[in-house]
Coordinates of C-alpha atoms in Angstrom, one line a residue:
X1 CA 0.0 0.0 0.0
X2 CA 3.2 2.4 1.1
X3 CA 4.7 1.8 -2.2
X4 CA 1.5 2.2 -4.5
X5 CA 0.9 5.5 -2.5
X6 CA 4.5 6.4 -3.1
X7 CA 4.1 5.5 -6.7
X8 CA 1.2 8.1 -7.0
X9 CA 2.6 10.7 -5.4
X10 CA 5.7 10.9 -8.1
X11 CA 5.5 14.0 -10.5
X12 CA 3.4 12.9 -13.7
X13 CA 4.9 12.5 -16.8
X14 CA 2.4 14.3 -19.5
X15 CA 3.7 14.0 -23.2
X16 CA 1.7 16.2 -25.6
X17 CA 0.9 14.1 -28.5
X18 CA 0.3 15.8 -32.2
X19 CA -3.6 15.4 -33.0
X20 CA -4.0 12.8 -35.2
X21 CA -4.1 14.0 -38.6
X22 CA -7.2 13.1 -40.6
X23 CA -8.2 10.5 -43.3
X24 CA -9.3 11.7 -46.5
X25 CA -11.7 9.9 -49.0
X26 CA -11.3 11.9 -52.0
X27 CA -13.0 11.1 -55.6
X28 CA -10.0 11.8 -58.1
X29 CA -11.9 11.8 -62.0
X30 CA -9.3 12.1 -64.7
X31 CA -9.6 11.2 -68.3
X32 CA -6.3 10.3 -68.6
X33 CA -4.3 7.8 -66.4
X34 CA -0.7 5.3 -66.6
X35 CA -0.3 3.3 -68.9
X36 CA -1.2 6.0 -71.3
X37 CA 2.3 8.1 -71.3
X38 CA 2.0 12.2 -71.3
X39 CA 2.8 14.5 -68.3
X40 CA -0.9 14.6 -67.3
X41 CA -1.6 10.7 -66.5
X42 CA 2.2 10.7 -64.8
X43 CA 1.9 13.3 -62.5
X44 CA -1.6 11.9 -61.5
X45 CA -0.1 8.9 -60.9
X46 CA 2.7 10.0 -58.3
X47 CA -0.2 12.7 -56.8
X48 CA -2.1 8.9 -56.1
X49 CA 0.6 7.5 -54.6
X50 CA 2.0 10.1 -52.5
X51 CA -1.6 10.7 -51.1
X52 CA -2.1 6.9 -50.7
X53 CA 1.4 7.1 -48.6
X54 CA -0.4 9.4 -46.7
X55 CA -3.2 7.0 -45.7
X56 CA -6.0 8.9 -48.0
X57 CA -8.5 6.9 -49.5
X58 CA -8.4 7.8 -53.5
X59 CA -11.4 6.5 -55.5
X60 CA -9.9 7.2 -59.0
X61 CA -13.1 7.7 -61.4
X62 CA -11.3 7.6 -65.4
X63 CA -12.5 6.2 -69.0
X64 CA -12.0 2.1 -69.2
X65 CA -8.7 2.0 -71.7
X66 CA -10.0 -1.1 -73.9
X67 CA -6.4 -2.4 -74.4
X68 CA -5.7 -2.7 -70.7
X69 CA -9.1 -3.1 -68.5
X70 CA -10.2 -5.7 -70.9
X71 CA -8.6 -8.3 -69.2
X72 CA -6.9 -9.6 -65.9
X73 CA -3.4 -8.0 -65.0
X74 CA -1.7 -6.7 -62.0
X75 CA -3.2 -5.8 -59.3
X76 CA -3.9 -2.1 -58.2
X77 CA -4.8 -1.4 -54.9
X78 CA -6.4 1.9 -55.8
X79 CA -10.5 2.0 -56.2
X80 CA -11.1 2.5 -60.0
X81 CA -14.5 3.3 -61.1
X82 CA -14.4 2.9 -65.0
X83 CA -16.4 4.4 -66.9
X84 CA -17.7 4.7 -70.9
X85 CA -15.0 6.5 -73.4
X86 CA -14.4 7.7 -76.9
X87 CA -11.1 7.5 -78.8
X88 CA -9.3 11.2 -79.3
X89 CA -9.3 12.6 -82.4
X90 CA -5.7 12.0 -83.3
X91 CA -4.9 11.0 -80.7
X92 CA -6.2 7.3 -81.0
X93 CA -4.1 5.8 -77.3
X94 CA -6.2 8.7 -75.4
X95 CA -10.0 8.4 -74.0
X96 CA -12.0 10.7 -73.6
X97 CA -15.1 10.1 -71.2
X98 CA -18.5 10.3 -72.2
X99 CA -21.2 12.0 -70.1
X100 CA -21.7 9.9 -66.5
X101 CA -24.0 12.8 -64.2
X102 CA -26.6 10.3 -63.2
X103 CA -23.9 7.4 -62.6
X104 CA -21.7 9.6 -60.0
X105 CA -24.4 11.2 -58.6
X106 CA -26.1 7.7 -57.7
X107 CA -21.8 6.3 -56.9
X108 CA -21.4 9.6 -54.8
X109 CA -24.7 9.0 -52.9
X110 CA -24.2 5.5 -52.1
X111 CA -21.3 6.5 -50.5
X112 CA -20.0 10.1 -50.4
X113 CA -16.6 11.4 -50.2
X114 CA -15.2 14.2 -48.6
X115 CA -14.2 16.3 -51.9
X116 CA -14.0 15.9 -56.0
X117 CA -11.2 16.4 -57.5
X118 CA -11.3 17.0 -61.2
X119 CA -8.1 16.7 -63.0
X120 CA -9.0 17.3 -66.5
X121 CA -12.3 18.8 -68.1
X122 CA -13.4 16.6 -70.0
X123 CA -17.2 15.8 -70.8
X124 CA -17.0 13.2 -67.8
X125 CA -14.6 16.1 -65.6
X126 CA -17.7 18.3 -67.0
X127 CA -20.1 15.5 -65.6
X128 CA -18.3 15.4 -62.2
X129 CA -18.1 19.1 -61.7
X130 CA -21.8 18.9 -61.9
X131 CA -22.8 16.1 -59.6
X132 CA -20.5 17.4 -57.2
X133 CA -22.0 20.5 -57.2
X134 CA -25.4 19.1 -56.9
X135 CA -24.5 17.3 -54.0
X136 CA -22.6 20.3 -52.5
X137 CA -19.4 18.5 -52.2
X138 CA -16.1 20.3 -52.0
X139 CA -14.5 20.4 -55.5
X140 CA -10.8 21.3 -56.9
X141 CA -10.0 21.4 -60.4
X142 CA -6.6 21.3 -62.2
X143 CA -5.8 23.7 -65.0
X144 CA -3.2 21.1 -66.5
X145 CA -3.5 21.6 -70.8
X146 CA -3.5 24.5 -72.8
X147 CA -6.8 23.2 -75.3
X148 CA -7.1 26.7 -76.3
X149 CA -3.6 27.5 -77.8
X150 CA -3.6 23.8 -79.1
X151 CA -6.3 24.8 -81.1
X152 CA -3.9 27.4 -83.1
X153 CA -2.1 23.9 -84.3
X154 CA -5.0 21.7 -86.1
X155 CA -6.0 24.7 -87.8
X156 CA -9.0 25.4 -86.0
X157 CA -7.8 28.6 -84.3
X158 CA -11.6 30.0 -84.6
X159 CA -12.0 28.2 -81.8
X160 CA -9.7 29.5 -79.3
X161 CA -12.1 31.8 -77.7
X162 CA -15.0 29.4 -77.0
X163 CA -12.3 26.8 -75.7
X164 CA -10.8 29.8 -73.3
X165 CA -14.8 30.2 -72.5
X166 CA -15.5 27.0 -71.6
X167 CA -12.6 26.3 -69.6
X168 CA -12.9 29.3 -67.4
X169 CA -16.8 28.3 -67.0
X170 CA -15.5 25.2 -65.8
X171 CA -13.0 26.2 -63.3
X172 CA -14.7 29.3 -62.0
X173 CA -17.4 26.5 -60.9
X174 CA -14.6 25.2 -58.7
X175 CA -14.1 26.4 -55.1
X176 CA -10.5 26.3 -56.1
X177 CA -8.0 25.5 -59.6
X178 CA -4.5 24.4 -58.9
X179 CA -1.8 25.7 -61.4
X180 CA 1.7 24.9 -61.6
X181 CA 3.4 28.2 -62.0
X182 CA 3.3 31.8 -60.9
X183 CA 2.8 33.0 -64.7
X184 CA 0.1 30.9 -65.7
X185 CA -1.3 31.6 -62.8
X186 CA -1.2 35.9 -63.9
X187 CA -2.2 34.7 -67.1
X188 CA -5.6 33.2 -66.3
X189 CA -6.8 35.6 -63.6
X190 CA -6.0 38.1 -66.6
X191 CA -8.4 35.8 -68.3
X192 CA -11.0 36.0 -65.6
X193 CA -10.0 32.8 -63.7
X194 CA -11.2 32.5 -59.8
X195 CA -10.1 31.3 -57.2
X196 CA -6.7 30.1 -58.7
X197 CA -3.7 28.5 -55.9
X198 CA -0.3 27.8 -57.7
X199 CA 0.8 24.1 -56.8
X200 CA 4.2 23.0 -58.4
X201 CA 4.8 19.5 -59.6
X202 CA 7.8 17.3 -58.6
X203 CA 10.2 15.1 -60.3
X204 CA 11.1 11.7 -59.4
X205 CA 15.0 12.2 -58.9
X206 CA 15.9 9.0 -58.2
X207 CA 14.6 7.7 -61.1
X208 CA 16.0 10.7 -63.3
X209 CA 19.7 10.7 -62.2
X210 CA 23.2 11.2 -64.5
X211 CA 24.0 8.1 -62.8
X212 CA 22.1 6.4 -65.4
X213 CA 23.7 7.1 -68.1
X214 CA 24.7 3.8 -70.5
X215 CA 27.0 3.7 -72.9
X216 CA 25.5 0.3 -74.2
X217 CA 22.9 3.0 -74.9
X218 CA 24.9 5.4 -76.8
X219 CA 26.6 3.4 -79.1
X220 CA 23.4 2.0 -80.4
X221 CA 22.4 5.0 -81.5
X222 CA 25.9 5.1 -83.5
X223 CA 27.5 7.7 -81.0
X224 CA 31.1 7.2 -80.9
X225 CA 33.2 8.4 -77.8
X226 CA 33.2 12.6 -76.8
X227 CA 30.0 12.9 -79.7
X228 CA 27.4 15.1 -78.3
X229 CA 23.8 13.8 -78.3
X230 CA 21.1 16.4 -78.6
X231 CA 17.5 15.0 -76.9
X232 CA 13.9 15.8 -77.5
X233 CA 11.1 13.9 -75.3
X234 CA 7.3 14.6 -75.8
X235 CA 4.6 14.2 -78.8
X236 CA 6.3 14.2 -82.4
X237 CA 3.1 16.5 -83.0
X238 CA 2.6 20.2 -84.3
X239 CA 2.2 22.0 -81.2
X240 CA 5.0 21.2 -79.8
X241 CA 7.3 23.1 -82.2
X242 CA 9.0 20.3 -84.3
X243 CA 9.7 23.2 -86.6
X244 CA 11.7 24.7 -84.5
X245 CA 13.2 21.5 -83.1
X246 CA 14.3 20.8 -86.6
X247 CA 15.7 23.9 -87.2
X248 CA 18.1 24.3 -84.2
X249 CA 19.4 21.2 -84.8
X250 CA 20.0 21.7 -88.5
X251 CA 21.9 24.8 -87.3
X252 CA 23.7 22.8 -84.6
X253 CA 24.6 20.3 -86.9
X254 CA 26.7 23.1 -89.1
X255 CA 28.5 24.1 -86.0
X256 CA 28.9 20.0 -85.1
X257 CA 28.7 17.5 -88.1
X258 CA 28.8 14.3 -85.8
X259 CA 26.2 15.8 -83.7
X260 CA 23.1 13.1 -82.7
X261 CA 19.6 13.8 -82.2
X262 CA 17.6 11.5 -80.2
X263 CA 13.4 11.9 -80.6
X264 CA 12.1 10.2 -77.3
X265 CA 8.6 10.2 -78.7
X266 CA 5.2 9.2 -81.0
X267 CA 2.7 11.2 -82.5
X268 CA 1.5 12.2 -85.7
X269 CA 4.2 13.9 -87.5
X270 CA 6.1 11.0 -86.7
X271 CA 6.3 9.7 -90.6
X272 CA 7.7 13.1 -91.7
X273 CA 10.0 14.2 -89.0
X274 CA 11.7 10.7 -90.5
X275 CA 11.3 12.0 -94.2
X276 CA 13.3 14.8 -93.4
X277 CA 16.0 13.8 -91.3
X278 CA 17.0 10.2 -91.8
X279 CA 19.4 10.0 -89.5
X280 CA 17.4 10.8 -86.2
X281 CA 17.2 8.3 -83.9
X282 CA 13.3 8.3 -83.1
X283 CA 13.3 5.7 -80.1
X284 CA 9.6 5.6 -79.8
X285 CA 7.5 5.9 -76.5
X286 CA 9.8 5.0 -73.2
X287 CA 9.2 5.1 -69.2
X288 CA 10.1 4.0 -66.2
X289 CA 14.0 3.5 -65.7
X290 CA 13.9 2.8 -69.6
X291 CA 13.1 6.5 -70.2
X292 CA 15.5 7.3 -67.5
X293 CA 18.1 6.0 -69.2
X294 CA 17.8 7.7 -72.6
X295 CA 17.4 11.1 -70.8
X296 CA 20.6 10.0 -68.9
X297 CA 22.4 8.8 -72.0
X298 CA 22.3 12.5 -73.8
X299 CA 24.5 16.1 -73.3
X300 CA 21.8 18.4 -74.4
X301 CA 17.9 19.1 -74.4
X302 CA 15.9 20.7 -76.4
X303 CA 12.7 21.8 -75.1
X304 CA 11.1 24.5 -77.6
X305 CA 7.5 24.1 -76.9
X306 CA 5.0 27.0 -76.3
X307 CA 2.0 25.0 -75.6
X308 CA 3.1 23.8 -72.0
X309 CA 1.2 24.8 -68.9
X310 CA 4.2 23.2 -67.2
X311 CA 6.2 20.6 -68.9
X312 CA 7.2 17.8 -67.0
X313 CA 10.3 16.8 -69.5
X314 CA 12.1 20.3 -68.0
X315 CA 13.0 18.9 -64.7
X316 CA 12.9 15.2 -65.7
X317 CA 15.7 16.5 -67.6
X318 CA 17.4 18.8 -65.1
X319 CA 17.7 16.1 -62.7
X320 CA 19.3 13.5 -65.5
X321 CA 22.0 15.9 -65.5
X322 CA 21.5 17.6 -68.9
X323 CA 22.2 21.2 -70.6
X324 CA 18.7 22.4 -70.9
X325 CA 17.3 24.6 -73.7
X326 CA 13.9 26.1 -73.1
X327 CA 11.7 29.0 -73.7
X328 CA 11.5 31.5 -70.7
X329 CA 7.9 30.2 -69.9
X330 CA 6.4 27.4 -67.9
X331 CA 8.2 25.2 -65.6
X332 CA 11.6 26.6 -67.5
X333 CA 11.3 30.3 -66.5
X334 CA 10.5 28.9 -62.7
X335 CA 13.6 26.1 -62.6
X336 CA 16.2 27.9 -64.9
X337 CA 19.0 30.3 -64.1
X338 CA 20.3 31.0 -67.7
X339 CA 23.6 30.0 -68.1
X340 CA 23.7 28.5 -64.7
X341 CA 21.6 25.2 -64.9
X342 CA 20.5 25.6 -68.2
X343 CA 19.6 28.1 -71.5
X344 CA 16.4 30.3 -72.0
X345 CA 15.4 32.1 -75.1
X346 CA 12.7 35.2 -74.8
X347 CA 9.6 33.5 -75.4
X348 CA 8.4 33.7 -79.3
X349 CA 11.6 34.4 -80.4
X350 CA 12.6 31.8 -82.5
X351 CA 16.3 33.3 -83.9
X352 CA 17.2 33.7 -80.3
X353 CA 16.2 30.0 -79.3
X354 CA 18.6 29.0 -82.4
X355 CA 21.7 31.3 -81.7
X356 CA 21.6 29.3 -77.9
X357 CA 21.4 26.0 -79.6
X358 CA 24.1 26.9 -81.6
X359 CA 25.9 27.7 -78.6
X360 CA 25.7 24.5 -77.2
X361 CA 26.6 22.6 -80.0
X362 CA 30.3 24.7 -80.2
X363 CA 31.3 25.4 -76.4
X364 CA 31.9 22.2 -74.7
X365 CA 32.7 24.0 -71.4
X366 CA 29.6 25.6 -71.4
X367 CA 27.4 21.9 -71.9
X368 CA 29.8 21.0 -69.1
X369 CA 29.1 23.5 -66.4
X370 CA 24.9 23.5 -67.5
X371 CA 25.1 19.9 -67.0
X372 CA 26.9 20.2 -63.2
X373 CA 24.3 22.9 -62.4
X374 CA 21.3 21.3 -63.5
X375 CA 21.1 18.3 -61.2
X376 CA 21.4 20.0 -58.4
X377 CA 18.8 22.5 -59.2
X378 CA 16.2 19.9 -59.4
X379 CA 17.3 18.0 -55.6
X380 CA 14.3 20.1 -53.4
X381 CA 12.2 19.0 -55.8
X382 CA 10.2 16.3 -54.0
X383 CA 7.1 15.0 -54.9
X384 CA 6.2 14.6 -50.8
X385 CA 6.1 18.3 -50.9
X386 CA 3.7 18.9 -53.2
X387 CA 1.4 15.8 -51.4
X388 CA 1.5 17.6 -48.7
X389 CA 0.6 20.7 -50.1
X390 CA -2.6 19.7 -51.7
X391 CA -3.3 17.9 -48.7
X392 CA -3.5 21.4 -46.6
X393 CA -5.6 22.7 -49.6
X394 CA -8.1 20.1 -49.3
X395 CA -8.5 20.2 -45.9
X396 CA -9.4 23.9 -45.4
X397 CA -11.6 23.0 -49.0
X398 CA -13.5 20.6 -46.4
X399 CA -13.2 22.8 -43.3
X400 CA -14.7 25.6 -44.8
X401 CA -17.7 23.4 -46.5
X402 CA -18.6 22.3 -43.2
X403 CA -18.5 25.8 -41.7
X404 CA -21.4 26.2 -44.2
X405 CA -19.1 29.4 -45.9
X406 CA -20.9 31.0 -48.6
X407 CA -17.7 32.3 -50.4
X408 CA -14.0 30.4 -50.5
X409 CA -11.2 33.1 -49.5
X410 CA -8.1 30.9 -49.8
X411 CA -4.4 31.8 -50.3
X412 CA -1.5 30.2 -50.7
X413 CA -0.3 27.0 -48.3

């Protein structure tokens, strides 16, 4: 009895423990998802994970891809609800969803989440915005592709200013549109966007490392030893500026006759990018480590797209270790220090953007000190980061829903 009174009467020990953070269920609807390859479906993909990491509960609502969810296969761990989809106009390996309102609304009754997530607007993104909406859920959109300046491309630039309509009827339906950058997000309140919070993406740098660099690689593209290989990785398609592509490396080429370029790639220009230069080495769609490694396995990259609301291949090639050439726009202007980590040319100056590849092609010592910078740049990078900040985003989303708030008011996390 002594000792148990003893044993009481010592001081207490109170540890403050950190409130348990909360659970999400969030309804992610994209019309584009691995294993179809462009920068949207990739950086979906790692947003998944790193929420999943988390402990959030992602239903992921996208178009059934017929070569893939035909069958049996791995094993995802994710909820997918599939739904009905079209083909893309040329763009035959992309989906687009069809109309669901009445399916999600019945899906979302049954059993509700705490906040929609639309990344892409799409007639089944236009679908979810709607039910969401009619169920007074919290919703987040992504502005993630530039349809409207596309349209200048496929010669149907009439069309720009409905597109621009539509897409800022969509997002101003939102209680909140992530962007990836500070200028786009200038551009699209100049526009008449709401409600607009800038979210940067991450790169995956231990998958895109200069230490992956094969020479195995190199010589079966014909590279001898100390011969510079000049990249490009995205859609061999108009609006991405093959022109332009073409053109620098032509000039490059006069400055450095054993010069290589590499196309990391497919599209439909494919056919006549090989008409006119023969001797590119168009290697076709590549991911995973396999992409990794042909980013690794080049000196220079050429990036001289306009279209970009971001461009994932910037830092994918920044942290492979490569001398980057870019327009001052998108994720370039925000990750390059010119003549640091990389090159930028003034945005629609196309002389400019050839004089700099020009440069790289004749100064060795410069491709050399670009390439030591540009790893380095990209290390802070991480895609936990950006988890967590769309996390915070969500949650005051879903605080301020349940507060009953007539109005969102948010800034920056």
């Amino acid at each position: 009895m002594t000792a148990m009174m003893q044993s009481l009467s010592d001081p207490l020990l109170v540890e403050n423990f950190a409130p348990e953070r909360r659970s999400l269920r969030v309804a992610l609807v994209t019309e584009t998802y691995p294993p179809e390859v462009n920068g949207v479906a990739l950086t979906i993909d790692r947003l998944v994970r790193g929420l999943q990491a988390r402990h959030h509960d992602i239903q992921l609502v996208r178009p059934r891809q017929a070569a893939v969810d035909a069958g049996p296969g791995e094993q995802d761990p994710t909820e997918q609800v599939l739904m009905r989809g079209l083909p893309i106009p040329r763009y035959p390996h992309l989906r687009m969803g069809l109309p669901a309102k009445r399916a999600l609304l019945g899906l979302w009754t049954l059993r509700r989440p705490d906040l929609v997530h639309i990344a892409t607007e799409g007639p089944l993104g236009w679908s979810a915005l709607q039910a969401a909406r009619k169920l007074k859920l919290p919703v987040s959109t992504d502005f993630r592709t530039n349809f409207h300046a596309y349209s200048r491309h496929y010669g149907i630039g009439w069309l720009q200013k409905p597109i621009a309509a539509y897409l800022r009827r969509f997002h101003n339906q939102a209680h909140c549109t992530m962007v990836p950058t500070a200028s786009l997000q200038s551009e699209l309140q100049a526009m008449g966007f709401e409600r607009l919070l800038v979210v940067a993406r991450g790169v995956d740098t231990q998958r895109f490392d200069s230490a992956r660099r094969s020479a195995a690689l190199r010589e079966s593209w014909g590279v001898r030893e100390g011969e510079q290989v000049v990249l490009s990785v995205g859609r061999i398609a108009p609006e991405k500026n093959l022109e332009l592509l073409l053109r620098s490396y032509e000039a490059m080429r006069q400055v450095n006759p054993a010069l290589r370029l590499v196309v990391v790639g497919d599209g439909p220009d494919r056919a006549a990018l090989q008409q006119r230069c023969p001797e590119v080495v168009l290697a076709g769609s590549r991911s995973g480590t396999d992409l990794a490694e042909h980013y690794a396995s080049a000196d220079c990259f050429l990036f001289p797209s306009l279209t970009e609301t971001y461009g994932n291949v910037t830092p994918e090639a920044l942290a492979s270790g490569l001398a980057v050439l870019a327009y001052d726009y998108a994720a370039a202007a925000e990750l390059i220090h010119h003549g640091e980590n990389g090159l930028l040319a003034p945005v629609g100056d196309p002389d400019a953007f050839v004089r700099r590849a020009i440069d790289l092609a004749g100064n060795r010592q410069l491709v050399a000190r670009l390439r030591q910078g540009a790893r380095a740049s990209t290390l802070a990078l991480d895609w936990s980061h950006i988890c967590l900040q769309v996390e915070a985003i969500w949650e005051r989303l879903i605080e301020q829903q349940a507060l009953g708030a007539s109005g969102f008011r948010l800034v920056s996390v």
